[in-house]
């Protein structure tokens, strides 16, 4: 992959699991990266990359980091279910700072959204990317907020954004649910490259899952707009992990899995009550 635009790309959450993978792989693709995270970067810096420790809740720091960048790949923040007060700073306020910086720089935003923005859809009914947002916790709610922030900044300010609704991006699937949700690191990297380099994106949503034929929950998104299609698949892991399921009916019923079951306090759900 050849570098076409010499301006740097800001990568937040660089010290996290996906950030470290992408930092290495995108540098190998020739990109100039500006890495940032609240935690130290644990690896040797990739070629051409710089790293700055910063809190996403610090708006001035985020504006400075984004100066001169062509795109912001935004992975930083709380990545699991946590109490509301812990989510607010990094995932809501931090997201606002990212979008203000993008507006000022004319940069495109790639937002690491999550399947937990739609976690309460039932697995039995595949959904399109424009299905109703049904967050399964405060974390999922922050991802739904992030996607809506993208809409606002596109329609009001022309800030382009690609919202990658990631399923489960790990080295390999570890349970039956991940046969549907798994996104390989290589497919993720190719998607990020296409999302940054695509000519025009508007504000769009793409399912972040590999070509997992064994179970299909997600369809109809904006992948054609950026020219991306997954090349890997969880199918080869079916024999190994297909039997690994929980004994929790809420976890097994909904796409968000265990996040739906966390703190669930409702009486038995009504079959087919969901909209969309
Ligand atoms: P991670 O938890 O390993 O990385 C997140 C990074 O954000 C951490 O390095 C953390 O230090 C940093 N961070 C947290 N609060 C911060 C703050 N206030 N200021 C600056 N940095 C802060 O998560 P992972 O797995 O690498 O995920 C990356 C992104 O992708 C996250 O936004 C996550 O929600 C999203 N995602 C990941 C999925 C996956 O399967 N790995 C699935 C769906 C979404
Ligand atoms: C996510 O959004 C989390 O960041 C990740 O750690 C996994 O739990 C993933 O979703 C998943 O649903 O498997």
Short mmCIF file of C-alpha atoms and ligand atoms in Angstrom, two decimals:
data_model
loop_
_atom_site.label_atom_id
_atom_site.label_comp_id
_atom_site.label_asym_id
_atom_site.label_seq_id
_atom_site.Cartn_x
_atom_site.Cartn_y
_atom_site.Cartn_z
CA UNK A 1 0.00 0.00 0.00
CA UNK A 2 1.58 3.26 -1.05
CA UNK A 3 1.35 6.45 0.98
CA UNK A 4 -0.62 8.98 -1.07
CA UNK A 5 -1.09 11.84 1.41
CA UNK A 6 1.93 12.81 3.50
CA UNK A 7 -0.10 14.37 6.33
CA UNK A 8 -0.09 12.36 9.57
CA UNK A 9 -2.97 10.29 10.89
CA UNK A 10 -3.80 10.67 14.59
CA UNK A 11 -4.38 7.30 16.28
CA UNK A 12 -5.99 7.47 19.74
CA UNK A 13 -6.03 4.52 22.10
CA UNK A 14 -2.62 3.61 20.66
CA UNK A 15 -1.52 1.70 23.78
CA UNK A 16 -4.58 -0.59 23.75
CA UNK A 17 -4.96 -3.98 22.11
CA UNK A 18 -6.16 -2.72 18.71
CA UNK A 19 -4.08 0.46 18.86
CA UNK A 20 -0.84 -1.49 19.16
CA UNK A 21 -1.77 -3.74 16.25
CA UNK A 22 -2.81 -0.85 14.04
CA UNK A 23 0.20 1.27 14.95
CA UNK A 24 2.52 -1.47 13.68
CA UNK A 25 0.48 -2.44 10.65
CA UNK A 26 -0.33 1.11 9.46
CA UNK A 27 3.30 2.15 9.85
CA UNK A 28 4.27 -0.86 7.72
CA UNK A 29 1.80 0.46 5.13
CA UNK A 30 3.84 3.65 4.97
CA UNK A 31 1.66 5.97 7.04
CA UNK A 32 3.01 8.71 9.25
CA UNK A 33 1.31 8.21 12.62
CA UNK A 34 0.75 10.46 15.58
CA UNK A 35 0.02 8.10 18.45
CA UNK A 36 -1.67 9.04 21.71
CA UNK A 37 -3.08 7.37 24.82
CA UNK A 38 -3.47 8.06 28.52
CA UNK A 39 -1.25 5.02 29.17
CA UNK A 40 2.38 4.76 28.02
CA UNK A 41 3.00 3.14 24.62
CA UNK A 42 4.40 -0.27 25.55
CA UNK A 43 6.21 -1.09 22.29
CA UNK A 44 9.13 0.35 20.35
CA UNK A 45 7.86 3.28 18.29
CA UNK A 46 7.17 2.29 14.67
CA UNK A 47 9.01 4.17 11.92
CA UNK A 48 7.93 7.83 11.46
CA UNK A 49 5.57 7.62 14.49
CA UNK A 50 5.49 9.94 17.50
CA UNK A 51 3.73 9.25 20.80
CA UNK A 52 2.16 11.77 23.19
CA UNK A 53 0.58 10.80 26.49
CA UNK A 54 -2.72 12.67 26.89
CA UNK A 55 -6.19 12.36 28.39
CA UNK A 56 -9.04 12.58 25.86
CA UNK A 57 -10.89 14.67 28.44
CA UNK A 58 -8.27 17.42 27.85
CA UNK A 59 -9.72 19.32 24.88
CA UNK A 60 -6.72 21.58 24.36
CA UNK A 61 -4.38 18.60 24.21
CA UNK A 62 -6.61 16.88 21.64
CA UNK A 63 -6.77 20.01 19.44
CA UNK A 64 -2.99 20.23 19.48
CA UNK A 65 -2.54 16.56 18.68
CA UNK A 66 -4.83 16.81 15.65
CA UNK A 67 -3.08 19.82 14.11
CA UNK A 68 -2.25 19.12 10.45
CA UNK A 69 -3.75 15.59 10.48
CA UNK A 70 -5.73 14.28 7.52
CA UNK A 71 -7.67 11.75 9.62
CA UNK A 72 -8.27 10.67 13.20
CA UNK A 73 -8.58 6.96 13.89
CA UNK A 74 -10.36 7.12 17.21
CA UNK A 75 -9.93 3.99 19.32
CA UNK A 76 -9.31 5.61 22.70
CA UNK A 77 -11.66 5.38 25.66
CA UNK A 78 -13.34 2.85 27.91
CA UNK A 79 -13.79 -0.34 25.89
CA UNK A 80 -16.00 -2.42 28.19
CA UNK A 81 -19.10 -1.92 30.33
CA UNK A 82 -18.40 0.43 33.27
CA UNK A 83 -20.45 2.69 35.56
CA UNK A 84 -21.83 5.78 33.81
CA UNK A 85 -19.53 8.23 35.60
CA UNK A 86 -16.43 6.40 34.35
CA UNK A 87 -17.69 6.49 30.76
CA UNK A 88 -18.58 10.19 30.60
CA UNK A 89 -15.07 11.69 30.46
CA UNK A 90 -13.29 9.46 27.93
CA UNK A 91 -16.22 8.34 25.76
CA UNK A 92 -18.59 11.32 25.69
CA UNK A 93 -16.53 14.41 26.44
CA UNK A 94 -13.48 12.89 24.73
CA UNK A 95 -15.50 12.16 21.61
CA UNK A 96 -16.68 15.76 21.50
CA UNK A 97 -13.05 16.90 21.64
CA UNK A 98 -12.17 14.58 18.76
CA UNK A 99 -14.97 15.98 16.61
CA UNK A 100 -14.12 19.59 17.41
CA UNK A 101 -10.52 18.89 16.43
CA UNK A 102 -11.63 17.19 13.21
CA UNK A 103 -13.85 20.14 12.35
CA UNK A 104 -10.99 22.57 12.83
CA UNK A 105 -8.54 20.50 10.79
CA UNK A 106 -10.95 19.34 8.07
CA UNK A 107 -9.98 15.78 9.06
CA UNK A 108 -12.01 12.60 8.57
CA UNK A 109 -12.92 10.61 11.69
CA UNK A 110 -12.85 6.82 11.89
CA UNK A 111 -14.76 5.92 15.00
CA UNK A 112 -14.33 2.53 16.67
CA UNK A 113 -17.99 1.95 17.40
CA UNK A 114 -19.18 -1.37 18.74
CA UNK A 115 -21.79 -4.08 18.29
CA UNK A 116 -22.90 -3.03 21.78
CA UNK A 117 -24.59 0.03 20.24
CA UNK A 118 -27.12 -2.48 18.89
CA UNK A 119 -26.58 -5.23 21.44
CA UNK A 120 -30.23 -5.82 22.31
CA UNK A 121 -31.18 -7.02 18.83
CA UNK A 122 -32.04 -10.69 18.87
CA UNK A 123 -29.56 -13.00 17.19
CA UNK A 124 -32.33 -14.80 15.35
CA UNK A 125 -33.08 -11.76 13.15
CA UNK A 126 -30.20 -10.38 11.06
CA UNK A 127 -30.10 -6.58 10.97
CA UNK A 128 -28.93 -3.91 8.54
CA UNK A 129 -26.60 -1.11 9.62
CA UNK A 130 -29.52 1.33 9.78
CA UNK A 131 -31.47 -0.82 12.27
CA UNK A 132 -32.57 0.80 15.47
CA UNK A 133 -29.81 1.61 17.94
CA UNK A 134 -30.40 -0.66 20.96
CA UNK A 135 -27.45 -0.19 23.33
CA UNK A 136 -26.92 -2.92 25.90
CA UNK A 137 -25.27 -0.79 28.61
CA UNK A 138 -23.64 2.57 29.29
CA UNK A 139 -20.67 1.56 27.13
CA UNK A 140 -22.94 0.70 24.19
CA UNK A 141 -24.84 3.91 24.79
CA UNK A 142 -21.57 5.86 24.46
CA UNK A 143 -20.96 4.17 21.10
CA UNK A 144 -24.48 5.06 19.93
CA UNK A 145 -23.74 8.62 21.05
CA UNK A 146 -20.51 8.54 19.06
CA UNK A 147 -22.30 7.46 15.89
CA UNK A 148 -24.89 10.21 16.36
CA UNK A 149 -22.11 12.73 16.99
CA UNK A 150 -20.78 11.74 13.58
CA UNK A 151 -24.14 12.42 11.96
CA UNK A 152 -24.34 15.82 13.62
CA UNK A 153 -20.86 16.87 12.53
CA UNK A 154 -21.40 15.65 8.97
CA UNK A 155 -24.77 17.29 8.41
CA UNK A 156 -23.91 20.50 10.24
CA UNK A 157 -20.20 20.91 9.54
CA UNK A 158 -19.30 18.53 6.69
CA UNK A 159 -16.93 16.46 8.85
CA UNK A 160 -16.71 13.04 7.19
CA UNK A 161 -16.84 10.00 9.44
CA UNK A 162 -16.78 6.24 9.12
CA UNK A 163 -18.24 4.38 12.07
CA UNK A 164 -16.82 0.88 12.28
CA UNK A 165 -19.25 -1.14 14.36
CA UNK A 166 -16.71 -3.70 15.52
CA UNK A 167 -17.88 -7.14 16.58
CA UNK A 168 -14.99 -8.89 18.36
CA UNK A 169 -11.49 -8.08 17.14
CA UNK A 170 -9.10 -10.51 18.76
CA UNK A 171 -6.30 -12.77 17.51
CA UNK A 172 -8.86 -15.55 17.06
CA UNK A 173 -12.46 -16.41 18.07
CA UNK A 174 -12.68 -17.91 21.57
CA UNK A 175 -16.36 -18.92 21.81
CA UNK A 176 -19.44 -19.68 19.68
CA UNK A 177 -20.63 -16.07 19.69
CA UNK A 178 -17.40 -14.95 18.10
CA UNK A 179 -18.07 -17.22 15.11
CA UNK A 180 -20.52 -14.46 14.18
CA UNK A 181 -18.74 -11.40 15.58
CA UNK A 182 -15.05 -12.03 14.88
CA UNK A 183 -13.03 -9.44 12.95
CA UNK A 184 -9.45 -10.42 12.16
CA UNK A 185 -6.72 -7.85 12.74
CA UNK A 186 -5.85 -8.02 9.04
CA UNK A 187 -9.45 -7.28 7.96
CA UNK A 188 -9.60 -4.43 10.49
CA UNK A 189 -6.37 -2.95 9.14
CA UNK A 190 -7.56 -3.15 5.54
CA UNK A 191 -10.83 -1.49 6.52
CA UNK A 192 -9.04 1.36 8.28
CA UNK A 193 -6.81 1.90 5.25
CA UNK A 194 -9.78 1.98 2.89
CA UNK A 195 -11.82 4.22 5.21
CA UNK A 196 -9.03 6.80 5.38
CA UNK A 197 -8.11 6.63 1.71
CA UNK A 198 -11.61 6.48 0.19
CA UNK A 199 -12.46 9.53 -1.88
CA UNK A 200 -15.64 10.47 -0.04
CA UNK A 201 -17.51 8.82 2.81
CA UNK A 202 -20.09 11.21 4.22
CA UNK A 203 -21.20 9.76 7.54
CA UNK A 204 -21.56 6.01 7.32
CA UNK A 205 -21.62 2.77 9.29
CA UNK A 206 -19.80 -0.46 8.45
CA UNK A 207 -20.05 -3.74 10.33
CA UNK A 208 -16.67 -4.73 11.65
CA UNK A 209 -16.82 -8.48 11.11
CA UNK A 210 -14.87 -10.85 8.90
CA UNK A 211 -16.57 -13.04 6.27
CA UNK A 212 -18.02 -15.35 8.91
CA UNK A 213 -20.34 -17.66 7.04
CA UNK A 214 -21.00 -19.96 10.01
CA UNK A 215 -23.31 -17.38 11.61
CA UNK A 216 -24.49 -14.18 10.02
CA UNK A 217 -26.15 -11.45 12.07
CA UNK A 218 -25.25 -8.33 10.12
CA UNK A 219 -25.95 -7.14 6.56
CA UNK A 220 -26.34 -4.05 4.34
CA UNK A 221 -23.78 -1.42 5.28
CA UNK A 222 -21.55 1.15 3.54
CA UNK A 223 -18.59 -1.13 2.75
CA UNK A 224 -18.98 -0.64 -1.02
CA UNK A 225 -18.57 3.11 -0.53
CA UNK A 226 -15.03 2.65 0.76
CA UNK A 227 -14.25 -0.40 -1.38
CA UNK A 228 -13.71 -2.84 1.49
CA UNK A 229 -14.69 -6.47 1.84
CA UNK A 230 -13.43 -8.89 4.48
CA UNK A 231 -10.97 -11.56 3.39
CA UNK A 232 -10.71 -13.67 6.54
CA UNK A 233 -13.32 -15.86 8.22
CA UNK A 234 -14.07 -17.46 11.58
CA UNK A 235 -15.35 -20.58 9.85
CA UNK A 236 -12.16 -22.53 10.35
CA UNK A 237 -12.57 -22.15 14.13
CA UNK A 238 -16.12 -23.58 14.27
CA UNK A 239 -15.05 -27.06 15.32
CA UNK A 240 -12.78 -25.66 18.02
CA UNK A 241 -15.07 -23.08 19.68
CA UNK A 242 -18.60 -23.82 18.38
CA UNK A 243 -19.52 -25.63 21.59
CA UNK A 244 -18.42 -22.83 23.90
CA UNK A 245 -21.68 -21.19 24.97
CA UNK A 246 -22.88 -19.79 28.28
CA UNK A 247 -25.81 -21.07 30.34
CA UNK A 248 -27.36 -17.57 30.52
CA UNK A 249 -30.46 -17.23 28.29
CA UNK A 250 -30.12 -13.43 28.04
CA UNK A 251 -26.50 -13.68 26.96
CA UNK A 252 -27.34 -16.29 24.32
CA UNK A 253 -30.44 -14.52 23.02
CA UNK A 254 -29.04 -11.13 22.09
CA UNK A 255 -26.21 -9.99 19.85
CA UNK A 256 -24.43 -8.15 22.65
CA UNK A 257 -24.01 -11.42 24.57
CA UNK A 258 -22.64 -11.06 28.08
CA UNK A 259 -22.92 -7.26 28.05
CA UNK A 260 -26.73 -7.66 27.82
CA UNK A 261 -26.77 -9.98 30.81
CA UNK A 262 -24.63 -7.67 32.99
CA UNK A 263 -26.87 -6.19 35.69
CA UNK A 264 -30.01 -7.32 33.79
CA UNK A 265 -32.89 -6.77 36.17
CA UNK A 266 -35.96 -7.11 34.00
CA UNK A 267 -38.38 -9.99 34.13
CA UNK A 268 -38.38 -12.39 31.16
CA UNK A 269 -38.32 -10.47 27.84
CA UNK A 270 -41.33 -10.61 25.53
CA UNK A 271 -40.70 -12.53 22.29
CA UNK A 272 -40.57 -10.25 19.24
CA UNK A 273 -41.17 -7.00 21.10
CA UNK A 274 -38.26 -5.23 19.44
CA UNK A 275 -38.76 -2.73 16.68
CA UNK A 276 -36.97 -2.52 13.36
P1 LIG B 1 -8.44 -1.19 24.86
O1 LIG B 1 -9.16 -0.99 26.14
O2 LIG B 1 -7.35 -2.21 24.81
O3 LIG B 1 -7.84 0.21 24.37
C1 LIG B 1 -8.43 1.45 24.66
C2 LIG B 1 -7.34 2.43 24.96
O4 LIG B 1 -7.94 3.70 25.28
C3 LIG B 1 -6.46 2.03 26.16
O5 LIG B 1 -5.10 1.94 25.77
C4 LIG B 1 -6.70 3.12 27.16
O6 LIG B 1 -5.53 3.46 27.92
C5 LIG B 1 -7.15 4.29 26.29
N1 LIG B 1 -7.91 5.26 27.06
C6 LIG B 1 -8.87 5.01 27.99
N2 LIG B 1 -9.28 6.16 28.56
C7 LIG B 1 -8.56 7.16 27.98
C8 LIG B 1 -8.53 8.55 28.17
N3 LIG B 1 -9.30 9.16 29.07
N4 LIG B 1 -7.69 9.27 27.41
C9 LIG B 1 -6.87 8.67 26.51
N5 LIG B 1 -6.86 7.34 26.28
C10 LIG B 1 -7.70 6.58 27.01
O7 LIG B 1 -9.54 -1.52 23.76
P2 LIG B 1 -9.36 -2.18 22.33
O8 LIG B 1 -9.83 -3.57 22.38
O9 LIG B 1 -8.03 -1.89 21.78
O10 LIG B 1 -10.46 -1.38 21.49
C11 LIG B 1 -10.15 -0.18 20.82
C12 LIG B 1 -11.44 0.54 20.49
O11 LIG B 1 -12.26 -0.30 19.70
C13 LIG B 1 -12.25 0.93 21.72
O12 LIG B 1 -12.85 2.19 21.49
C14 LIG B 1 -13.32 -0.14 21.78
O13 LIG B 1 -14.49 0.35 22.40
C15 LIG B 1 -13.53 -0.44 20.32
N6 LIG B 1 -14.01 -1.80 20.11
C16 LIG B 1 -13.18 -2.86 20.30
C17 LIG B 1 -13.63 -4.15 20.09
C18 LIG B 1 -12.73 -5.33 20.20
O14 LIG B 1 -13.19 -6.44 19.95
N7 LIG B 1 -11.46 -5.18 20.55
C19 LIG B 1 -15.04 -4.41 19.75
C20 LIG B 1 -15.83 -3.21 19.59
C21 LIG B 1 -15.32 -1.96 19.75
C1 LIG B 2 -16.52 -4.63 22.57
O1 LIG B 2 -17.05 -3.57 22.27
C2 LIG B 2 -15.35 -4.68 23.49
O2 LIG B 2 -14.52 -3.54 23.35
C3 LIG B 2 -14.52 -5.94 23.32
O3 LIG B 2 -13.65 -6.05 24.43
C4 LIG B 2 -15.41 -7.16 23.21
O4 LIG B 2 -16.11 -7.35 24.41
C5 LIG B 2 -16.38 -6.98 22.06
O5 LIG B 2 -17.11 -5.78 22.17
C6 LIG B 2 -17.38 -8.12 21.94
O6 LIG B 2 -18.59 -7.87 21.92
O7 LIG B 2 -16.93 -9.26 21.81
#
